[in-house]
PDB file of C-alpha atoms in Angstrom:
ATOM      1  CA  MET W   1      25.502 -23.675-108.939  1.00  0.00           C
ATOM      2  CA  LEU W   2      28.707 -22.968-106.509  1.00  0.00           C
ATOM      3  CA  SER W   3      30.300 -20.112-106.266  1.00  0.00           C
ATOM      4  CA  PHE W   4      33.435 -19.292-104.484  1.00  0.00           C
ATOM      5  CA  ASN W   5      34.700 -15.688-102.779  1.00  0.00           C
ATOM      6  CA  ALA W   6      38.391 -15.804-101.554  1.00  0.00           C
ATOM      7  CA  LEU W   7      38.425 -14.278 -97.523  1.00  0.00           C
ATOM      8  CA  ALA W   8      42.185 -14.913 -97.041  1.00  0.00           C
ATOM      9  CA  ALA W   9      45.036 -16.434 -98.927  1.00  0.00           C
ATOM     10  CA  ARG W  10      48.609 -17.286 -97.359  1.00  0.00           C
ATOM     11  CA  PRO W  11      50.927 -19.636 -98.514  1.00  0.00           C
ATOM     12  CA  GLU W  12      49.997 -22.019 -95.892  1.00  0.00           C
ATOM     13  CA  PHE W  13      46.347 -21.997 -96.257  1.00  0.00           C
ATOM     14  CA  THR W  14      43.507 -20.252 -97.951  1.00  0.00           C
ATOM     15  CA  VAL W  15      39.849 -19.475 -96.531  1.00  0.00           C
ATOM     16  CA  SER W  16      37.031 -19.143 -98.727  1.00  0.00           C
ATOM     17  CA  SER W  17      33.126 -18.542 -98.482  1.00  0.00           C
ATOM     18  CA  VAL W  18      31.183 -21.318-100.731  1.00  0.00           C
ATOM     19  CA  ASP W  19      27.559 -20.489-101.339  1.00  0.00           C
ATOM     20  CA  CYS W  20      25.532 -23.531-103.040  1.00  0.00           C
ATOM     21  CA  ARG W  21      22.377 -22.908-104.737  1.00  0.00           C
ATOM     22  CA  ASP W  22      21.678 -26.468-105.931  1.00  0.00           C
ATOM     23  CA  ASP W  23      18.627 -28.232-104.677  1.00  0.00           C
ATOM     24  CA  HIS W  24      18.512 -32.196-105.578  1.00  0.00           C
ATOM     25  CA  ARG W  25      17.775 -35.229-103.576  1.00  0.00           C
ATOM     26  CA  GLY W  26      20.181 -36.983-105.974  1.00  0.00           C
ATOM     27  CA  TRP W  27      24.007 -37.815-104.856  1.00  0.00           C
ATOM     28  CA  SER W  28      26.209 -35.431-107.203  1.00  0.00           C
ATOM     29  CA  ALA W  29      29.997 -37.041-107.781  1.00  0.00           C
ATOM     30  CA  GLU W  30      32.698 -34.406-107.302  1.00  0.00           C
ATOM     31  CA  GLN W  31      36.388 -34.420-108.565  1.00  0.00           C
ATOM     32  CA  PRO W  32      39.060 -35.642-106.178  1.00  0.00           C
ATOM     33  CA  ARG W  33      40.764 -32.542-104.390  1.00  0.00           C
ATOM     34  CA  ALA W  34      44.614 -32.504-103.264  1.00  0.00           C
ATOM     35  CA  ASP W  35      43.912 -30.665-100.451  1.00  0.00           C
ATOM     36  CA  MET W  36      43.299 -30.986 -96.610  1.00  0.00           C
ATOM     37  CA  ARG W  37      40.194 -28.746 -95.916  1.00  0.00           C
ATOM     38  CA  LEU W  38      38.254 -28.148 -92.767  1.00  0.00           C
ATOM     39  CA  VAL W  39      34.686 -27.213 -94.053  1.00  0.00           C
ATOM     40  CA  LEU W  40      31.922 -25.276 -91.549  1.00  0.00           C
ATOM     41  CA  VAL W  41      28.501 -24.751 -92.313  1.00  0.00           C
ATOM     42  CA  ARG W  42      27.353 -21.182 -91.747  1.00  0.00           C
ATOM     43  CA  GLY W  43      23.438 -21.780 -93.128  1.00  0.00           C
ATOM     44  CA  GLY W  44      21.298 -24.099 -94.575  1.00  0.00           C
ATOM     45  CA  ARG W  45      21.679 -28.116 -94.678  1.00  0.00           C
ATOM     46  CA  PHE W  46      23.163 -30.877 -96.979  1.00  0.00           C
ATOM     47  CA  ARG W  47      24.309 -34.410 -97.290  1.00  0.00           C
ATOM     48  CA  ARG W  48      28.050 -35.702 -97.935  1.00  0.00           C
ATOM     49  CA  ARG W  49      29.112 -39.153 -98.634  1.00  0.00           C
ATOM     50  CA  VAL W  50      32.729 -40.364 -98.818  1.00  0.00           C
ATOM     51  CA  ARG W  51      33.727 -44.527 -98.809  1.00  0.00           C
ATOM     52  CA  GLY W  52      29.912 -45.334 -98.451  1.00  0.00           C
ATOM     53  CA  VAL W  53      29.507 -43.262 -95.281  1.00  0.00           C
ATOM     54  CA  SER W  54      26.606 -40.596 -95.786  1.00  0.00           C
ATOM     55  CA  THR W  55      26.632 -37.762 -92.843  1.00  0.00           C
ATOM     56  CA  ASP W  56      23.999 -34.741 -92.557  1.00  0.00           C
ATOM     57  CA  LEU W  57      25.938 -31.466 -92.202  1.00  0.00           C
ATOM     58  CA  ASP W  58      24.732 -28.113 -90.880  1.00  0.00           C
ATOM     59  CA  ARG W  59      25.852 -25.414 -88.686  1.00  0.00           C
ATOM     60  CA  THR W  60      26.309 -27.840 -85.757  1.00  0.00           C
ATOM     61  CA  ILE W  61      28.342 -30.346 -87.681  1.00  0.00           C
ATOM     62  CA  GLY W  62      31.345 -30.037 -90.149  1.00  0.00           C
ATOM     63  CA  TYR W  63      33.894 -32.214 -91.811  1.00  0.00           C
ATOM     64  CA  LEU W  64      37.231 -32.774 -92.645  1.00  0.00           C
ATOM     65  CA  GLY W  65      38.175 -33.250 -96.249  1.00  0.00           C
ATOM     66  CA  LEU W  66      41.521 -35.375 -96.859  1.00  0.00           C
ATOM     67  CA  PRO W  67      43.366 -35.290-100.138  1.00  0.00           C
ATOM     68  CA  GLY W  68      41.845 -37.846-103.112  1.00  0.00           C
ATOM     69  CA  GLU W  69      38.615 -38.862-101.338  1.00  0.00           C
ATOM     70  CA  GLU W  70      35.850 -39.223-103.757  1.00  0.00           C
ATOM     71  CA  GLU W  71      33.053 -37.186-102.203  1.00  0.00           C
ATOM     72  CA  GLN W  72      28.922 -36.801-103.102  1.00  0.00           C
ATOM     73  CA  PHE W  73      27.216 -34.180-101.949  1.00  0.00           C
ATOM     74  CA  SER W  74      23.466 -34.087-101.772  1.00  0.00           C
ATOM     75  CA  HIS W  75      21.129 -31.014-101.146  1.00  0.00           C
ATOM     76  CA  PRO W  76      17.398 -32.246-100.513  1.00  0.00           C
ATOM     77  CA  ALA W  77      16.641 -28.859 -98.124  1.00  0.00           C
ATOM     78  CA  GLY W  78      18.008 -26.311-100.789  1.00  0.00           C
ATOM     79  CA  GLY W  79      21.286 -24.593-100.716  1.00  0.00           C
ATOM     80  CA  ASP W  80      23.787 -23.897 -98.088  1.00  0.00           C
ATOM     81  CA  ALA W  81      26.845 -21.483 -97.250  1.00  0.00           C
ATOM     82  CA  CYS W  82      29.812 -22.585 -95.701  1.00  0.00           C
ATOM     83  CA  THR W  83      33.345 -21.357 -94.845  1.00  0.00           C
ATOM     84  CA  SER W  84      36.239 -23.770 -96.654  1.00  0.00           C
ATOM     85  CA  ILE W  85      39.674 -23.773 -95.039  1.00  0.00           C
ATOM     86  CA  SER W  86      42.414 -25.187 -97.595  1.00  0.00           C
ATOM     87  CA  VAL W  87      45.636 -26.009 -95.224  1.00  0.00           C
ATOM     88  CA  ARG W  88      48.807 -26.627 -96.883  1.00  0.00           C
ATOM     89  CA  SER W  89      51.020 -29.995 -95.981  1.00  0.00           C
ATOM     90  CA  ASP W  90      53.432 -28.272 -93.812  1.00  0.00           C
ATOM     91  CA  LEU W  91      51.025 -26.614 -91.371  1.00  0.00           C
ATOM     92  CA  TRP W  92      48.824 -29.601 -91.165  1.00  0.00           C
ATOM     93  CA  ARG W  93      51.842 -32.037 -90.588  1.00  0.00           C
ATOM     94  CA  SER W  94      52.994 -29.370 -87.915  1.00  0.00           C
ATOM     95  CA  LEU W  95      49.099 -29.657 -86.170  1.00  0.00           C
ATOM     96  CA  ALA W  96      48.185 -33.300 -86.631  1.00  0.00           C
ATOM     97  CA  GLY W  97      51.884 -34.887 -86.893  1.00  0.00           C
ATOM     98  CA  ASP W  98      53.311 -37.229 -90.040  1.00  0.00           C
ATOM     99  CA  THR W  99      51.345 -39.806 -89.824  1.00  0.00           C
ATOM    100  CA  PRO W 100      48.003 -38.781 -87.911  1.00  0.00           C
ATOM    101  CA  ARG W 101      45.012 -41.748 -87.628  1.00  0.00           C
ATOM    102  CA  PHE W 102      41.607 -40.470 -87.785  1.00  0.00           C
ATOM    103  CA  ALA W 103      38.570 -41.142 -86.084  1.00  0.00           C
ATOM    104  CA  GLY W 104      36.205 -39.984 -88.495  1.00  0.00           C
ATOM    105  CA  SER W 105      35.714 -37.116 -90.601  1.00  0.00           C
ATOM    106  CA  SER W 106      32.791 -35.388 -89.473  1.00  0.00           C
ATOM    107  CA  LEU W 107      33.262 -33.304 -86.293  1.00  0.00           C
ATOM    108  CA  TYR W 108      30.720 -31.601 -83.762  1.00  0.00           C
ATOM    109  CA  VAL W 109      30.647 -27.761 -83.806  1.00  0.00           C
ATOM    110  CA  ASP W 110      30.648 -26.933 -80.099  1.00  0.00           C
ATOM    111  CA  GLY W 111      30.410 -23.427 -78.790  1.00  0.00           C
ATOM    112  CA  ARG W 112      34.240 -22.816 -78.712  1.00  0.00           C
ATOM    113  CA  LEU W 113      34.391 -23.906 -82.214  1.00  0.00           C
ATOM    114  CA  ASP W 114      31.720 -21.960 -83.250  1.00  0.00           C
ATOM    115  CA  LEU W 115      33.184 -18.974 -81.554  1.00  0.00           C
ATOM    116  CA  ALA W 116      36.451 -19.581 -83.158  1.00  0.00           C
ATOM    117  CA  HIS W 117      35.027 -19.584 -86.564  1.00  0.00           C
ATOM    118  CA  ARG W 118      33.292 -16.666 -86.207  1.00  0.00           C
ATOM    119  CA  ARG W 119      36.766 -14.692 -84.881  1.00  0.00           C
ATOM    120  CA  LEU W 120      38.391 -16.301 -87.967  1.00  0.00           C
ATOM    121  CA  LEU W 121      36.016 -14.617 -90.194  1.00  0.00           C
ATOM    122  CA  ALA W 122      36.295 -11.436 -88.598  1.00  0.00           C
ATOM    123  CA  ALA W 123      40.306 -11.531 -88.557  1.00  0.00           C
ATOM    124  CA  ALA W 124      40.541 -12.889 -92.136  1.00  0.00           C
ATOM    125  CA  ARG W 125      40.513  -9.563 -93.597  1.00  0.00           C
ATOM    126  CA  ASP W 126      44.002  -8.561 -91.712  1.00  0.00           C
ATOM    127  CA  ASP W 127      45.885 -11.417 -90.367  1.00  0.00           C
ATOM    128  CA  GLY W 128      43.891 -14.098 -89.258  1.00  0.00           C
ATOM    129  CA  THR W 129      46.534 -16.594 -89.206  1.00  0.00           C
ATOM    130  CA  GLU W 130      46.251 -17.204 -85.253  1.00  0.00           C
ATOM    131  CA  GLU W 131      42.700 -17.676 -85.302  1.00  0.00           C
ATOM    132  CA  LEU W 132      43.133 -19.866 -88.181  1.00  0.00           C
ATOM    133  CA  VAL W 133      45.303 -22.323 -86.329  1.00  0.00           C
ATOM    134  CA  GLY W 134      43.245 -22.353 -83.483  1.00  0.00           C
ATOM    135  CA  LEU W 135      40.271 -23.184 -85.256  1.00  0.00           C
ATOM    136  CA  VAL W 136      42.069 -25.978 -87.208  1.00  0.00           C
ATOM    137  CA  ALA W 137      43.802 -27.474 -83.977  1.00  0.00           C
ATOM    138  CA  GLN W 138      40.326 -27.514 -82.169  1.00  0.00           C
ATOM    139  CA  ALA W 139      39.083 -29.666 -85.206  1.00  0.00           C
ATOM    140  CA  VAL W 140      42.338 -31.797 -85.303  1.00  0.00           C
ATOM    141  CA  GLN W 141      41.686 -32.541 -81.312  1.00  0.00           C
ATOM    142  CA  GLN W 142      38.377 -34.228 -82.617  1.00  0.00           C
ATOM    143  CA  VAL W 143      39.156 -36.155 -85.546  1.00  0.00           C
ATOM    144  CA  VAL W 144      43.157 -36.974 -85.306  1.00  0.00           C
ATOM    145  CA  THR W 145      43.809 -39.350 -82.793  1.00  0.00           C
ATOM    146  CA  THR W 146      47.827 -38.875 -83.066  1.00  0.00           C
ATOM    147  CA  ALA W 147      48.098 -35.277 -82.611  1.00  0.00           C
ATOM    148  CA  ALA W 148      51.384 -33.741 -82.658  1.00  0.00           C
ATOM    149  CA  PRO W 149      52.738 -33.418 -79.044  1.00  0.00           C
ATOM    150  CA  ASP W 150      52.462 -29.999 -77.007  1.00  0.00           C
ATOM    151  CA  GLY W 151      55.730 -30.219 -75.342  1.00  0.00           C
ATOM    152  CA  GLY W 152      56.812 -28.119 -72.600  1.00  0.00           C
ATOM    153  CA  GLY W 153      59.368 -25.046 -71.959  1.00  0.00           C
ATOM    154  CA  ASP W 154      56.629 -22.218 -72.907  1.00  0.00           C
ATOM    155  CA  GLU W 155      58.723 -19.517 -70.871  1.00  0.00           C
ATOM    156  CA  ALA W 156      62.098 -20.220 -72.760  1.00  0.00           C
ATOM    157  CA  LEU W 157      60.143 -20.471 -76.301  1.00  0.00           C
ATOM    158  CA  VAL W 158      58.217 -16.938 -75.782  1.00  0.00           C
ATOM    159  CA  ALA W 159      61.675 -15.481 -74.711  1.00  0.00           C
ATOM    160  CA  LYS W 160      62.937 -16.641 -77.875  1.00  0.00           C
ATOM    161  CA  ALA W 161      60.224 -15.698 -79.998  1.00  0.00           C
ATOM    162  CA  ARG W 162      60.245 -12.106 -78.276  1.00  0.00           C
ATOM    163  CA  GLY W 163      64.054 -11.784 -79.312  1.00  0.00           C
ATOM    164  CA  VAL W 164      63.454 -12.662 -83.163  1.00  0.00           C
ATOM    165  CA  ILE W 165      60.167 -10.430 -83.227  1.00  0.00           C
ATOM    166  CA  GLY W 166      62.422  -7.711 -81.215  1.00  0.00           C
ATOM    167  CA  ASP W 167      65.097  -8.050 -83.685  1.00  0.00           C
ATOM    168  CA  ASP W 168      62.572  -7.871 -86.657  1.00  0.00           C
ATOM    169  CA  HIS W 169      63.661 -10.986 -88.454  1.00  0.00           C
ATOM    170  CA  PRO W 170      61.951 -11.525 -91.270  1.00  0.00           C
ATOM    171  CA  ALA W 171      60.431 -14.877 -89.973  1.00  0.00           C
ATOM    172  CA  ALA W 172      58.738 -12.636 -87.193  1.00  0.00           C
ATOM    173  CA  SER W 173      56.124 -11.604 -90.140  1.00  0.00           C
ATOM    174  CA  GLY W 174      53.817 -14.154 -88.650  1.00  0.00           C
ATOM    175  CA  LEU W 175      52.778 -16.956 -86.718  1.00  0.00           C
ATOM    176  CA  ILE W 176      53.507 -19.623 -88.630  1.00  0.00           C
ATOM    177  CA  PRO W 177      57.541 -18.471 -90.327  1.00  0.00           C
ATOM    178  CA  LEU W 178      58.029 -17.911 -86.890  1.00  0.00           C
ATOM    179  CA  ALA W 179      57.336 -21.367 -85.413  1.00  0.00           C
ATOM    180  CA  GLY W 180      59.189 -22.786 -88.332  1.00  0.00           C
ATOM    181  CA  LEU W 181      62.005 -21.031 -87.470  1.00  0.00           C
ATOM    182  CA  LEU W 182      61.691 -21.721 -83.789  1.00  0.00           C
ATOM    183  CA  GLY W 183      61.057 -25.568 -84.709  1.00  0.00           C
ATOM    184  CA  VAL W 184      57.815 -25.804 -83.119  1.00  0.00           C
ATOM    185  CA  SER W 185      54.635 -25.962 -84.237  1.00  0.00           C
ATOM    186  CA  PRO W 186      52.251 -22.818 -84.878  1.00  0.00           C
ATOM    187  CA  TYR W 187      49.954 -24.223 -82.354  1.00  0.00           C
ATOM    188  CA  ARG W 188      52.227 -24.749 -79.610  1.00  0.00           C
ATOM    189  CA  LEU W 189      53.817 -21.388 -80.155  1.00  0.00           C
ATOM    190  CA  SER W 190      50.490 -19.752 -79.893  1.00  0.00           C
ATOM    191  CA  ARG W 191      49.232 -21.495 -76.861  1.00  0.00           C
ATOM    192  CA  ALA W 192      52.770 -20.695 -74.918  1.00  0.00           C
ATOM    193  CA  PHE W 193      52.755 -17.057 -75.463  1.00  0.00           C
ATOM    194  CA  THR W 194      48.953 -17.020 -74.396  1.00  0.00           C
ATOM    195  CA  ARG W 195      49.751 -19.051 -71.102  1.00  0.00           C
ATOM    196  CA  THR W 196      52.990 -17.005 -70.536  1.00  0.00           C
ATOM    197  CA  LEU W 197      52.105 -13.182 -70.958  1.00  0.00           C
ATOM    198  CA  GLY W 198      48.378 -13.300 -70.928  1.00  0.00           C
ATOM    199  CA  VAL W 199      48.031 -12.060 -75.046  1.00  0.00           C
ATOM    200  CA  SER W 200      47.970 -13.947 -78.096  1.00  0.00           C
ATOM    201  CA  LEU W 201      50.962 -13.450 -80.460  1.00  0.00           C
ATOM    202  CA  THR W 202      49.666 -11.711 -83.025  1.00  0.00           C
ATOM    203  CA  ARG W 203      48.690  -9.074 -80.233  1.00  0.00           C
ATOM    204  CA  TYR W 204      52.016  -8.866 -78.759  1.00  0.00           C
ATOM    205  CA  ARG W 205      53.938  -9.053 -82.507  1.00  0.00           C
ATOM    206  CA  ASN W 206      51.253  -5.751 -83.303  1.00  0.00           C
ATOM    207  CA  GLY W 207      52.053  -4.197 -80.199  1.00  0.00           C
ATOM    208  CA  VAL W 208      55.736  -3.853 -81.012  1.00  0.00           C
ATOM    209  CA  ARG W 209      54.918  -2.775 -84.564  1.00  0.00           C
ATOM    210  CA  VAL W 210      52.562  -0.088 -82.939  1.00  0.00           C
ATOM    211  CA  SER W 211      55.631   1.163 -80.552  1.00  0.00           C
ATOM    212  CA  ARG W 212      57.409   1.562 -83.618  1.00  0.00           C
ATOM    213  CA  ALA W 213      54.785   3.159 -85.587  1.00  0.00           C
ATOM    214  CA  LEU W 214      54.701   5.807 -82.899  1.00  0.00           C
ATOM    215  CA  ASP W 215      58.551   6.211 -83.271  1.00  0.00           C
ATOM    216  CA  ARG W 216      58.276   7.144 -87.014  1.00  0.00           C
ATOM    217  CA  LEU W 217      55.042   9.492 -86.391  1.00  0.00           C
ATOM    218  CA  GLU W 218      57.345  11.289 -83.857  1.00  0.00           C
ATOM    219  CA  GLU W 219      60.126  11.604 -86.326  1.00  0.00           C
ATOM    220  CA  GLY W 220      57.219  13.354 -88.755  1.00  0.00           C
ATOM    221  CA  GLU W 221      56.667  10.024 -91.022  1.00  0.00           C
ATOM    222  CA  PRO W 222      54.490  11.690 -93.707  1.00  0.00           C
ATOM    223  CA  SER W 223      53.017   8.405 -95.490  1.00  0.00           C
ATOM    224  CA  LEU W 224      50.993   6.263 -93.818  1.00  0.00           C
ATOM    225  CA  ALA W 225      51.023   3.942 -96.798  1.00  0.00           C
ATOM    226  CA  ALA W 226      54.518   3.806 -96.645  1.00  0.00           C
ATOM    227  CA  LEU W 227      54.824   3.559 -93.050  1.00  0.00           C
ATOM    228  CA  ALA W 228      52.095   0.368 -93.409  1.00  0.00           C
ATOM    229  CA  ALA W 229      54.193  -1.357 -95.793  1.00  0.00           C
ATOM    230  CA  ASP W 230      57.782  -1.135 -93.606  1.00  0.00           C
ATOM    231  CA  LEU W 231      56.069  -2.451 -90.661  1.00  0.00           C
ATOM    232  CA  GLY W 232      54.521  -5.287 -92.546  1.00  0.00           C
ATOM    233  CA  PHE W 233      50.653  -4.238 -92.310  1.00  0.00           C
ATOM    234  CA  ALA W 234      48.617  -5.530 -95.031  1.00  0.00           C
ATOM    235  CA  ASP W 235      47.938  -2.078 -96.246  1.00  0.00           C
ATOM    236  CA  GLN W 236      47.388   1.179 -94.632  1.00  0.00           C
ATOM    237  CA  ALA W 237      43.683   0.512 -93.437  1.00  0.00           C
ATOM    238  CA  HIS W 238      45.141  -2.253 -91.544  1.00  0.00           C
ATOM    239  CA  LEU W 239      47.375  -0.179 -89.777  1.00  0.00           C
ATOM    240  CA  CYS W 240      44.974   2.409 -88.935  1.00  0.00           C
ATOM    241  CA  ARG W 241      42.484  -0.232 -87.642  1.00  0.00           C
ATOM    242  CA  THR W 242      45.438  -1.977 -85.196  1.00  0.00           C
ATOM    243  CA  VAL W 243      47.271   1.533 -84.046  1.00  0.00           C
ATOM    244  CA  ARG W 244      43.058   2.612 -83.002  1.00  0.00           C
ATOM    245  CA  ASP W 245      42.887  -0.741 -81.318  1.00  0.00           C
ATOM    246  CA  HIS W 246      45.966  -0.554 -78.977  1.00  0.00           C
ATOM    247  CA  LEU W 247      45.726   3.132 -78.437  1.00  0.00           C
ATOM    248  CA  GLY W 248      42.195   4.761 -78.903  1.00  0.00           C
ATOM    249  CA  HIS W 249      43.907   6.988 -81.418  1.00  0.00           C
ATOM    250  CA  THR W 250      44.138   6.715 -85.524  1.00  0.00           C
ATOM    251  CA  PRO W 251      47.805   7.726 -86.948  1.00  0.00           C
ATOM    252  CA  THR W 252      46.663  10.971 -88.045  1.00  0.00           C
ATOM    253  CA  ALA W 253      45.465  12.012 -84.790  1.00  0.00           C
ATOM    254  CA  LEU W 254      48.783  10.725 -83.190  1.00  0.00           C
ATOM    255  CA  ARG W 255      50.577  12.500 -85.515  1.00  0.00           C
ATOM    256  CA  ARG W 256      49.017  16.078 -84.287  1.00  0.00           C
ATOM    257  CA  LEU W 257      49.712  14.911 -80.865  1.00  0.00           C
ATOM    258  CA  LEU W 258      53.438  13.261 -81.334  1.00  0.00           C
ATOM    259  CA  GLY W 259      54.710  15.088 -84.454  1.00  0.00           C
ATOM    260  CA  PRO W 260      58.027  17.321 -84.068  1.00  0.00           C
ATOM    261  CA  ASP W 261      56.106  20.432 -84.626  1.00  0.00           C
ATOM    262  CA  ARG W 262      53.794  19.957 -81.880  1.00  0.00           C
ATOM    263  CA  VAL W 263      55.532  22.117 -79.274  1.00  0.00           C
ATOM    264  CA  VAL W 264      55.717  25.246 -81.970  1.00  0.00           C
ATOM    265  CA  ARG W 265      51.923  24.710 -82.611  1.00  0.00           C
ATOM    266  CA  ASP W 266      50.747  24.170 -78.921  1.00  0.00           C
ATOM    267  CA  ARG W 267      52.634  27.275 -78.031  1.00  0.00           C
ATOM    268  CA  ARG W 268      51.270  29.354 -80.793  1.00  0.00           C
ATOM    269  CA  HIS W 269      47.783  28.511 -79.630  1.00  0.00           C
ATOM    270  CA  GLY W 270      48.875  29.305 -75.879  1.00  0.00           C
ATOM    271  CA  GLY W 271      48.256  25.526 -74.846  1.00  0.00           C
ATOM    272  CA  ASP W 272      50.643  23.500 -72.741  1.00  0.00           C
ATOM    273  CA  PRO W 273      53.574  22.325 -75.031  1.00  0.00           C
ATOM    274  CA  GLU W 274      52.468  18.691 -73.856  1.00  0.00           C
ATOM    275  CA  PRO W 275      49.735  17.365 -75.231  1.00  0.00           C
ATOM    276  CA  LYS W 276      46.398  15.954 -72.972  1.00  0.00           C
ATOM    277  CA  LEU W 277      45.362  12.557 -74.330  1.00  0.00           C
ATOM    278  CA  LEU W 278      41.581  12.503 -74.056  1.00  0.00           C
ATOM    279  CA  VAL W 279      40.579   9.011 -73.332  1.00  0.00           C
TER     280      VAL W 279
END
């Protein structure tokens, strides 16, 4: 028996937790799927057979599923738990090229890929796009022999991206639309930010949004839910986590520190009108 739990759903990809409770040694046939997907095992073991070639899969070996493949699965050791990442065609082409050649479908899950997988699961509740792009790009490097070129000009590319983010262009809402606007792959844009600024694009973009949140809180913004929606956060909880991560304070605490009535309040209590931040 299979159970699916959606962890993240975006126009360009979906991330699901898949739990299988089957226990059989024979091969079960699956209906061909139309999506490109990366499957990584979190627990248990099973076997997969495609085009007559079978592979034993566990936490050290994952696989890339191609559209239209006729897959068969066997579970001689019991059930398993996996993460299945379905990648839409546009995002896949930006990472692997228009006509990729494959060295195989299975891939070795080394320490870097394992860590990238764990980071994706931790970030899936918020955005997770940059973590996903990095994870899929690592997989592409193993199984695709004609990956899309990385290119140069990182500083100029990052400058353009910063301008788009600073102008609050709709494409600045995430890594993938921003890369599309700039005409580069999401992986290249993500790497360019890390190389040039020493921070990820996601953290840079969140830093800009946190600064805007501070402006609104100083002006007396009464609704954190409205603030989260206006600034493009998934919800109020996402806003609070991000602000606390960047500043060490929740929006509610910052409202008390920065709100327009703070000088009157501090003077009423005989304190210094300038708040002292506790670290």
